[in-house]
Coordinates of C-alpha atoms and ligand atoms in Angstrom, one line a residue:
X1 CA 30.4 47.5 68.4
X2 CA 30.0 50.3 66.1
X3 CA 29.9 48.0 63.3
X4 CA 27.1 46.0 64.6
X5 CA 25.1 49.1 65.5
X6 CA 25.4 50.4 62.0
X7 CA 24.5 46.8 60.6
X8 CA 21.3 46.7 62.5
X9 CA 19.5 49.7 60.5
X10 CA 20.9 48.4 57.3
X11 CA 19.4 45.3 55.9
X12 CA 21.5 42.1 56.1
X13 CA 23.2 40.7 52.9
X14 CA 22.0 37.3 51.8
X15 CA 24.2 35.5 49.4
X16 CA 22.4 32.9 47.2
X17 CA 24.8 30.7 45.6
X18 CA 23.5 29.1 42.5
X19 CA 21.0 30.8 40.1
X20 CA 19.3 27.6 39.1
X21 CA 15.6 26.8 39.8
X22 CA 15.8 26.9 43.6
X23 CA 18.3 29.7 43.8
X24 CA 16.3 32.0 41.5
X25 CA 13.1 31.3 43.5
X26 CA 14.9 31.8 46.7
X27 CA 16.3 35.2 45.6
X28 CA 12.6 36.2 45.2
X29 CA 11.7 35.1 48.7
X30 CA 14.6 36.8 50.4
X31 CA 14.1 40.0 48.3
X32 CA 10.5 40.1 49.3
X33 CA 11.5 40.3 52.9
X34 CA 13.7 43.3 52.0
X35 CA 17.3 41.6 52.4
X36 CA 20.1 42.9 50.1
X37 CA 20.1 39.8 47.9
X38 CA 23.2 38.8 45.9
X39 CA 22.9 35.8 43.6
X40 CA 26.0 34.3 42.4
X41 CA 25.8 31.9 39.3
X42 CA 28.6 30.0 37.5
X43 CA 27.0 30.1 34.1
X44 CA 26.5 33.3 32.0
X45 CA 23.0 34.7 32.0
X46 CA 20.9 32.0 30.2
X47 CA 18.5 34.8 29.1
X48 CA 21.2 36.2 26.9
X49 CA 23.5 33.1 26.3
X50 CA 22.9 30.8 23.3
X51 CA 20.9 27.6 23.9
X52 CA 22.8 25.5 26.4
X53 CA 21.4 22.0 26.4
X54 CA 22.0 20.8 29.9
X55 CA 19.8 18.8 32.0
X56 CA 16.3 17.6 31.4
X57 CA 14.4 19.9 29.1
X58 CA 11.0 19.7 30.7
X59 CA 9.7 18.9 34.2
X60 CA 6.5 17.9 35.9
X61 CA 5.4 20.7 38.1
X62 CA 2.8 19.8 40.7
X63 CA 1.0 21.2 43.9
X64 CA 4.0 21.8 46.1
X65 CA 6.0 23.6 43.4
X66 CA 2.9 25.7 42.4
X67 CA 2.3 26.6 46.0
X68 CA 5.9 28.0 46.4
X69 CA 5.6 29.9 43.1
X70 CA 2.2 31.4 44.3
X71 CA 3.7 33.0 47.2
X72 CA 5.8 35.2 45.1
X73 CA 3.0 35.8 42.6
X74 CA 4.7 33.7 39.9
X75 CA 2.1 30.8 39.9
X76 CA -0.1 32.1 37.0
X77 CA 2.7 33.2 34.8
X78 CA 4.4 29.8 35.0
X79 CA 1.0 27.7 34.8
X80 CA -0.1 29.7 31.6
X81 CA 3.1 28.3 29.8
X82 CA 2.7 24.9 31.2
X83 CA 0.8 22.0 29.6
X84 CA -1.6 20.2 31.7
X85 CA -1.3 16.5 32.0
X86 CA -4.5 15.1 33.4
X87 CA -3.5 11.4 33.1
X88 CA -0.8 9.0 32.4
X89 CA -0.9 7.2 29.0
X90 CA 0.4 3.7 29.5
X91 CA 1.9 2.3 26.3
X92 CA 2.1 -1.5 26.2
X93 CA 4.5 -3.4 24.1
X94 CA 1.7 -4.1 21.5
X95 CA 1.1 -0.4 21.0
X96 CA -2.1 -0.2 23.0
X97 CA -2.5 3.0 24.9
X98 CA -4.4 3.1 28.1
X99 CA -5.1 6.4 30.0
X100 CA -5.2 6.5 33.8
X101 CA -6.4 9.7 35.3
X102 CA -4.2 11.4 38.0
X103 CA -7.5 12.2 40.1
X104 CA -10.7 14.1 39.6
X105 CA -11.2 16.7 36.9
X106 CA -9.0 19.8 37.8
X107 CA -6.4 17.4 39.4
X108 CA -3.5 17.5 36.9
X109 CA 0.2 18.0 36.8
X110 CA 1.9 20.4 34.3
X111 CA 4.8 20.0 31.9
X112 CA 6.9 23.0 32.3
X113 CA 10.0 24.0 30.2
X114 CA 13.0 24.2 32.6
X115 CA 14.9 26.9 30.7
X116 CA 11.8 29.1 30.5
X117 CA 11.1 28.6 34.2
X118 CA 14.5 29.6 35.3
X119 CA 14.5 32.7 33.0
X120 CA 11.2 33.9 34.3
X121 CA 12.3 33.4 37.9
X122 CA 15.6 35.3 37.3
X123 CA 13.6 38.1 35.7
X124 CA 11.2 38.1 38.6
X125 CA 14.1 38.3 41.0
X126 CA 15.5 41.2 39.2
X127 CA 12.4 43.3 39.5
X128 CA 13.2 43.7 43.3
X129 CA 15.5 46.6 43.6
X130 CA 17.3 45.1 46.5
X131 CA 18.5 42.2 44.4
X132 CA 21.6 41.7 42.2
X133 CA 22.3 38.9 39.9
X134 CA 26.0 38.0 39.5
X135 CA 26.7 35.8 36.6
X136 CA 30.0 34.2 35.6
X137 CA 30.9 33.7 39.3
X138 CA 31.8 30.2 40.3
X139 CA 32.1 29.6 44.0
X140 CA 35.6 28.3 44.7
X141 CA 35.6 28.0 48.5
X142 CA 34.3 29.7 51.6
X143 CA 35.3 29.9 55.2
X144 CA 32.7 28.6 57.7
X145 CA 34.0 30.7 60.5
X146 CA 34.0 34.0 58.8
X147 CA 31.5 33.5 56.1
X148 CA 34.0 34.9 53.5
X149 CA 33.4 33.4 50.0
X150 CA 35.8 33.2 47.1
X151 CA 34.5 33.3 43.4
X152 CA 36.3 32.7 40.2
X153 CA 35.2 35.1 37.5
X154 CA 34.8 33.9 33.9
X155 CA 38.1 35.7 33.0
X156 CA 39.9 33.7 35.8
X157 CA 40.1 36.4 38.3
X158 CA 39.2 36.0 41.9
X159 CA 36.5 37.8 44.0
X160 CA 36.0 37.7 47.7
X161 CA 32.5 38.4 49.2
X162 CA 31.2 38.5 52.8
X163 CA 27.5 37.9 53.6
X164 CA 25.4 37.7 56.7
X165 CA 23.7 34.6 55.4
X166 CA 24.9 32.1 52.6
X167 CA 22.2 30.0 51.0
X168 CA 23.6 27.1 49.2
X169 CA 21.4 26.4 46.2
X170 CA 24.3 25.2 43.9
X171 CA 22.9 21.7 43.1
X172 CA 23.6 18.1 43.6
X173 CA 27.3 18.6 43.5
X174 CA 27.2 21.7 45.8
X175 CA 30.6 23.5 46.3
X176 CA 29.1 25.1 49.4
X177 CA 28.3 21.7 50.9
X178 CA 32.1 20.7 50.9
X179 CA 32.7 22.7 54.0
X180 CA 30.0 20.8 55.6
X181 CA 31.6 17.6 54.9
X182 CA 34.8 18.7 56.9
X183 CA 32.6 19.2 60.1
X184 CA 32.1 16.8 62.9
X185 CA 28.6 15.2 63.1
X186 CA 27.6 15.9 59.5
X187 CA 25.9 13.0 58.0
X188 CA 26.2 12.5 54.3
X189 CA 25.4 9.8 51.7
X190 CA 25.4 9.7 48.0
X191 CA 24.2 6.9 45.9
X192 CA 24.4 6.5 42.1
X193 CA 21.9 4.3 40.7
X194 CA 22.9 1.7 38.0
X195 CA 20.5 3.4 35.3
X196 CA 21.4 6.5 33.2
X197 CA 19.0 8.6 31.2
X198 CA 19.0 10.1 27.7
X199 CA 16.6 12.5 26.1
X200 CA 15.2 12.2 22.6
X201 CA 12.8 14.5 20.7
X202 CA 9.6 13.5 19.1
X203 CA 8.8 16.2 16.4
X204 CA 5.4 17.3 15.5
X205 CA 3.4 15.5 12.6
X206 CA 1.8 17.8 10.1
X207 CA 2.1 20.5 12.7
X208 CA 0.4 18.7 15.4
X209 CA 1.7 16.8 18.5
X210 CA 2.6 13.2 17.5
X211 CA 0.7 11.7 20.4
X212 CA -2.0 13.0 22.6
X213 CA -0.6 16.2 24.4
X214 CA -2.3 16.4 27.8
X215 CA -0.8 13.2 29.1
X216 CA 2.4 12.0 30.7
X217 CA 3.3 9.1 28.4
X218 CA 4.8 6.1 30.0
X219 CA 6.4 2.8 28.6
X220 CA 7.1 0.7 31.6
X221 CA 9.3 -2.2 30.5
X222 CA 11.0 -3.2 33.9
X223 CA 14.6 -2.6 33.3
X224 CA 13.9 -0.3 30.5
X225 CA 11.6 2.6 30.8
X226 CA 10.6 5.6 28.8
X227 CA 8.6 8.7 29.7
X228 CA 7.4 11.6 27.4
X229 CA 6.4 15.0 28.4
X230 CA 4.8 17.5 25.9
X231 CA 6.5 20.8 25.0
X232 CA 4.9 24.3 23.8
X233 CA 6.5 23.8 20.4
X234 CA 4.4 20.6 19.9
X235 CA 7.3 18.3 20.4
X236 CA 7.7 15.6 23.1
X237 CA 10.7 15.2 25.1
X238 CA 11.2 11.3 25.6
X239 CA 13.5 10.4 28.4
X240 CA 14.9 6.9 28.1
X241 CA 16.1 5.1 31.3
X242 CA 18.2 2.2 31.1
X243 CA 21.2 0.6 32.9
X244 CA 24.6 1.9 31.8
X245 CA 25.7 -1.5 30.7
X246 CA 22.9 -1.6 28.2
X247 CA 23.7 1.8 26.9
X248 CA 27.2 0.5 26.2
X249 CA 25.9 -2.6 24.4
X250 CA 24.4 -0.3 21.7
X251 CA 27.2 0.9 19.5
X252 CA 25.7 1.3 16.0
X253 CA 22.6 2.9 14.5
X254 CA 21.1 -0.5 13.4
X255 CA 21.5 -1.6 17.0
X256 CA 19.5 1.4 18.3
X257 CA 16.7 0.5 15.9
X258 CA 16.9 -3.1 16.8
X259 CA 16.6 -2.2 20.6
X260 CA 13.7 0.1 20.0
X261 CA 12.0 -2.4 17.9
X262 CA 12.1 -4.8 20.6
X263 CA 11.0 -2.4 23.5
X264 CA 9.4 0.7 22.1
X265 CA 8.3 -0.1 18.6
X266 CA 5.4 2.3 18.5
X267 CA 7.9 5.2 19.1
X268 CA 10.0 4.5 16.1
X269 CA 8.0 6.2 13.4
X270 CA 7.1 9.1 15.7
X271 CA 10.7 9.8 16.5
X272 CA 11.9 8.9 13.0
X273 CA 14.5 6.2 12.2
X274 CA 17.2 8.7 11.1
X275 CA 16.6 11.0 14.0
X276 CA 16.8 8.2 16.5
X277 CA 20.1 6.9 15.1
X278 CA 21.6 10.4 15.2
X279 CA 20.2 11.7 18.6
X280 CA 21.0 8.4 20.5
X281 CA 24.7 9.1 20.0
X282 CA 24.6 12.8 20.5
X283 CA 25.3 12.6 24.2
X284 CA 26.1 9.6 26.4
X285 CA 23.8 8.3 29.2
X286 CA 23.4 10.8 32.0
X287 CA 24.0 9.7 35.5
X288 CA 21.5 10.0 38.4
X289 CA 22.4 10.4 41.9
X290 CA 20.5 10.4 45.3
X291 CA 22.1 12.5 48.0
X292 CA 21.0 12.8 51.7
X293 CA 22.6 14.8 54.3
X294 CA 21.8 16.4 57.7
X295 CA 22.1 19.1 59.2
X296 CA 21.3 21.5 56.6
X297 CA 23.0 24.5 58.4
X298 CA 26.3 25.7 59.9
X299 CA 25.6 28.0 62.8
X300 CA 23.8 31.1 61.8
X301 CA 25.9 31.5 58.7
X302 CA 24.8 29.0 56.0
X303 CA 22.0 26.8 54.8
X304 CA 21.5 24.3 52.1
X305 CA 18.4 24.0 49.9
X306 CA 17.1 22.2 46.9
X307 CA 19.4 19.5 45.2
X308 CA 22.4 20.8 47.3
X309 CA 20.5 19.6 50.4
X310 CA 18.7 16.6 48.8
X311 CA 19.1 15.4 45.3
X312 CA 16.5 12.7 44.5
X313 CA 16.1 10.2 41.7
X314 CA 13.5 11.4 39.3
X315 CA 11.1 8.5 39.8
X316 CA 8.5 10.6 41.5
X317 CA 8.7 13.8 39.6
X318 CA 9.4 15.7 42.9
X319 CA 13.1 17.0 42.9
X320 CA 12.3 20.6 41.9
X321 CA 8.9 20.5 43.8
X322 CA 10.5 19.5 47.0
X323 CA 13.2 22.2 46.5
X324 CA 10.6 24.7 45.8
X325 CA 8.8 23.6 48.9
X326 CA 12.0 24.1 50.9
X327 CA 11.5 28.0 50.2
X328 CA 8.0 27.9 51.6
X329 CA 9.2 26.1 54.7
X330 CA 12.1 28.4 55.3
X331 CA 9.9 31.3 54.8
X332 CA 7.4 30.3 57.5
X333 CA 10.2 29.6 60.0
X334 CA 11.7 33.0 59.2
X335 CA 8.3 34.6 60.0
X336 CA 7.9 32.5 63.2
X337 CA 11.5 33.4 64.5
X338 CA 11.7 37.0 63.4
X339 CA 14.4 36.5 60.9
X340 CA 16.7 35.5 63.8
X341 CA 19.1 33.3 61.8
X342 CA 20.6 31.7 64.9
X343 CA 17.1 30.4 65.6
X344 CA 15.8 29.9 62.1
X345 CA 18.6 27.8 60.8
X346 CA 18.4 24.9 63.5
X347 CA 14.7 24.9 63.2
X348 CA 14.7 24.5 59.5
X349 CA 17.0 21.5 59.8
X350 CA 14.9 20.1 62.4
X351 CA 11.6 20.5 60.4
X352 CA 12.8 19.8 56.8
X353 CA 15.3 17.1 57.1
X354 CA 12.7 14.3 57.9
X355 CA 10.5 15.3 54.9
X356 CA 13.4 15.6 52.4
X357 CA 14.8 12.3 53.5
X358 CA 11.2 10.8 53.1
X359 CA 10.9 11.9 49.5
X360 CA 14.5 10.7 48.8
X361 CA 13.6 7.4 50.0
X362 CA 10.3 7.2 48.3
X363 CA 11.8 8.1 45.0
X364 CA 14.5 5.5 45.4
X365 CA 11.8 2.9 46.4
X366 CA 9.8 3.7 43.2
X367 CA 13.1 3.2 41.1
X368 CA 13.6 -0.2 42.6
X369 CA 10.0 -1.2 42.3
X370 CA 9.5 -0.1 38.7
X371 CA 12.8 -1.7 37.6
X372 CA 11.9 -5.0 39.5
X373 CA 8.6 -5.7 38.3
X374 CA 6.6 -3.0 36.6
X375 CA 5.4 -3.7 33.1
X376 CA 2.5 -2.0 31.5
X377 CA 0.0 -4.7 32.7
X378 CA 1.2 -4.4 36.4
X379 CA 1.3 -0.6 36.3
X380 CA -2.4 -0.4 35.0
X381 CA -3.5 -3.0 37.6
X382 CA -1.8 -1.3 40.5
X383 CA -3.1 2.0 39.7
X384 CA -6.7 0.6 39.1
X385 CA -6.4 -1.0 42.5
X386 CA -5.4 2.4 44.1
X387 CA -8.2 4.2 42.4
X388 CA -10.7 1.6 43.3
X389 CA -9.8 1.6 47.0
X390 CA -9.9 5.3 47.0
X391 CA -13.3 5.4 45.3
X392 CA -14.9 3.1 47.9
X393 CA -13.2 4.6 50.8
X394 CA -12.2 8.2 49.8
X395 CA -11.4 9.4 53.5
X396 CA -9.6 6.3 54.6
X397 CA -7.5 5.4 51.6
X398 CA -5.7 8.0 49.7
X399 CA -3.1 6.8 47.0
X400 CA 0.5 7.7 48.0
X401 CA 1.0 9.6 44.7
X402 CA -2.0 11.7 45.4
X403 CA -0.7 12.7 48.7
X404 CA 2.8 13.5 47.3
X405 CA 1.6 15.2 44.1
X406 CA -1.7 16.9 45.0
X407 CA -1.3 17.9 48.5
X408 CA 1.2 19.6 50.9
X409 CA 1.0 16.8 53.6
X410 CA 4.4 16.6 54.9
X411 CA 6.3 14.0 52.8
X412 CA 7.2 11.9 56.0
X413 CA 3.5 12.1 57.1
X414 CA 2.4 10.7 53.7
X415 CA 4.9 7.8 54.2
X416 CA 3.5 7.2 57.6
X417 CA -0.1 7.3 56.4
X418 CA 0.7 5.0 53.4
X419 CA 2.1 2.4 56.0
X420 CA -1.1 2.7 58.1
X421 CA -3.3 2.3 55.1
X422 CA -1.4 -0.8 53.9
X423 CA -2.3 -2.3 57.4
X424 CA -5.8 -1.3 56.9
X425 CA -6.0 -2.9 53.5
X426 CA -4.3 -6.0 54.7
X427 CA -6.8 -6.3 57.7
X428 CA -9.5 -5.8 55.3
X429 CA -8.4 -8.7 53.1
X430 CA -7.7 -10.9 56.1
X431 CA -11.1 -10.0 57.5
X432 CA -12.9 -10.7 54.1
X433 CA -10.9 -14.0 53.8
X434 CA -11.8 -15.1 57.2
X435 CA -15.5 -14.1 56.6
X436 CA -15.3 -16.1 53.5
X437 CA -14.0 -19.3 55.2
X438 CA -16.4 -19.0 58.2
X439 CA -19.4 -18.4 55.9
X440 CA -18.4 -21.3 53.6
X441 CA -18.0 -23.6 56.5
X442 CA -21.4 -22.6 58.0
X443 CA -23.0 -23.4 54.7
X444 CA -21.2 -26.6 54.3
X445 CA -22.2 -27.6 57.9
X446 CA -25.9 -26.7 57.2
X447 CA -25.9 -28.6 53.8
X448 CA -23.4 -31.3 53.9
X449 CA -22.4 -32.2 50.4
X450 CA -22.1 -35.6 49.0
X451 CA -18.4 -36.4 49.6
X452 CA -18.1 -38.8 46.6
X453 CA -18.9 -36.0 44.2
X454 CA -16.6 -33.6 45.8
X455 CA -13.3 -35.4 45.6
X456 CA -12.8 -34.8 41.9
X457 CA -13.5 -30.9 42.1
X458 CA -11.2 -30.7 45.1
X459 CA -8.4 -32.3 43.3
X460 CA -8.8 -30.0 40.3
X461 CA -9.0 -27.1 42.6
X462 CA -5.6 -28.1 44.1
X463 CA -4.1 -28.3 40.8
X464 CA -5.4 -25.1 39.6
X465 CA -4.1 -23.6 42.9
X466 CA -0.6 -24.9 42.2
X467 CA -0.7 -23.6 38.7
X468 CA -1.2 -20.2 40.3
X469 CA 2.1 -20.2 42.1
X470 CA 4.7 -18.0 40.7
X471 CA 7.8 -20.1 39.8
Ligands
LIG1 P1 20.2 23.0 39.8 O1 18.9 23.2 39.0 O2 21.2 22.0 39.6 O3 20.8 24.5 39.8 C1 22.0 24.8 40.5 C2 22.6 25.9 40.0 O4 23.8 26.3 40.7 C3 23.0 25.7 38.5 O5 22.6 26.9 37.8 C4 24.5 25.7 38.5 O6 25.1 26.3 37.4 C5 24.9 26.6 39.9 N1 26.2 26.2 40.4 C6 26.7 25.1 40.7 N2 27.8 25.1 41.3 C7 28.1 26.5 41.5 C8 29.3 27.2 42.1 N3 30.2 26.5 42.5 N4 29.1 28.6 42.1 C9 28.0 29.1 41.5 N5 26.9 28.5 41.1 C10 26.9 27.1 41.1 N6 11.9 17.5 39.5 C11 10.6 17.8 39.5 O7 10.1 18.4 40.4 N7 9.9 17.3 38.4 C12 10.3 16.6 37.5 O8 9.5 16.1 36.5 C13 11.7 16.2 37.3 N8 12.2 15.4 36.3 C14 13.7 15.3 36.3 C15 14.2 14.6 35.3 C16 15.5 14.3 35.3 C17 16.0 13.5 34.2 C18 16.3 14.9 36.4 C19 17.8 14.6 36.3 C20 15.8 15.7 37.3 C21 14.5 15.9 37.4 N9 13.9 16.6 38.4 C22 12.5 16.9 38.4 C23 14.7 17.2 39.5 C24 15.2 18.8 39.2 O9 15.8 18.7 37.9 C25 16.0 19.2 40.3 O10 15.4 18.8 41.5 C26 16.2 20.8 40.2 O11 16.7 21.1 39.1 C27 16.9 21.2 41.5 O12 17.2 22.6 41.4 P2 18.4 23.4 42.0 O13 18.2 24.9 41.8 O14 18.3 23.0 43.5 O15 19.5 22.8 41.4
LIG2 C1 10.3 10.8 35.6 C2 11.2 11.5 34.7 C3 4.8 7.4 36.6 C4 9.6 13.3 34.8 C5 6.4 7.7 38.8 C6 4.3 7.9 37.8 C7 9.2 11.4 36.0 C8 8.9 12.6 35.6 C9 5.2 8.1 38.9 C10 10.8 12.8 34.3 C11 6.1 7.1 36.4 C12 6.9 7.2 37.6 C13 4.7 11.0 39.2 C14 4.0 12.0 38.9 C15 6.1 11.7 37.8 C16 3.0 8.4 37.9 C17 4.3 10.0 40.3 C18 8.1 10.8 36.8 C19 7.5 13.0 36.1 C20 4.5 7.6 41.2 C21 11.4 14.5 32.8 N1 5.9 10.8 38.6 N2 7.2 11.9 37.0 N3 4.6 8.6 40.1 O1 2.1 8.3 38.8 O2 3.8 10.3 41.3 O3 2.4 9.0 36.8 O4 11.7 13.3 33.3 F1 6.5 6.3 35.4 S1 4.8 12.9 37.8 CL1 8.6 6.6 37.5 CL2 2.4 12.5 39.5

């Protein structure tokens, strides 16, 4: 009793496990509320350590991520170091480049450096006197009954720590999540896709960007795809996506060039033959995983956020954005329920799970769609149809990527709206087609044509129709 009395006048301890993008941002959110925040991160301080080339070098930051940064006063700082991408640039096999704007002027996404973003967020978290960053602490295990955590320090020694709330932000292979897996009625699924990714650098040419900088460059080739985002040092980071079995087929430098000659010929002189041969073998293809689970909490003790709760495949550019939005949603519920963890945690699961599952599904759907039949012509066609429909019915038809990328419409609402729009479009097409048939019949009835003259054109028409059929 005494203990709980003395607790209530002291601020509660929140342990944030994982000092990656979401963990570092979350530390700011909890610190701003006045909690005693302890961050535990396996790696050494990335602001001091030598460059560790880990996962993707740059990321596309969009509205949801920006909104979350804004709440802790970090938006301007991050945006000023980002490179605006106002459009995609579609590269066809012949080397033709076609831009497709993301929206109206002022609607753009940003290419941001992952390492810089992480560093800035850690530094911001540290400006709160009630926050401590603990590096070189790898969570080993924790007890869901007591909330006691065991960490392994870099020197191999153990450290035990107790907190009032544990926030698991330790990424797609979350150690915090392991305790969830042992519990009844915890749903979990994890899917590796057959594709891997590899990052290649395109250096500047004569001190300038090798391609137009303010675009997200895309080479859509069905099974093979490449994406390039600009960096502040005037390089581009190209990310090559291809099935692991294809990675394995290429074993020599000459085969790399042969492969690029076939699918991405315009990039060879820009990356450079020698650099390409060298960088391709520097690291093997990296795996991509999709993780879904529910619930996100255990009692009033622990909650999962970011990739630990929902790793998504990168085919919507939303993984970090969704993780950052998790922080806003949690914050809003903390406000609503007066920081009462026993009410906040279940509500967070109730509200957030449908949206995170929706973006995980969308990203997977887009992966399958791109792989199945998206070449540069199809990509251009689809985006132009989207933009056209939006232009003629701006209130009724909003492209899905617009809702996902440039709004905070809940992900599951965006999906619902997308299905509804599809129905409207199909009805519209059916309506127009019916109208055309009726109109034509009326005209034919009024002016009956000479049948003898008609037979030949009808046959021709039929053969043309048959030629249109896809094999
Ligand atoms: P992480 O960034 O994985 O951070 C987890 C942290 O926890 C790490 O620092 C790790 O060291 C630490 N940790 C792990 N285990 C422990 C432990 N046991 N104890 C203590 N600490 C631990 N998202 C976008 O929004 N836009 C994009 O354009 C985009 N592009 C992507 C491209 C690729 C190729 C990939 C793979 C992903 C991309 N993403 C993108 C997704 C984005 O990278 C992730 O969603 C984001 O990094 C998730 O952040 P996080 O903090 O939850 O996890
Ligand atoms: C993949 C890897 C174009 C960064 C999805 C678009 C991505 C990013 C798209 C990566 C695509 C694909 C969208 C954005 C973005 C497009 C989007 C994908 C950033 C539907 C660093 N995707 N990505 N969609 O619309 O909404 O331009 O590694 F090729 S940003 Cl796969 Cl908006």
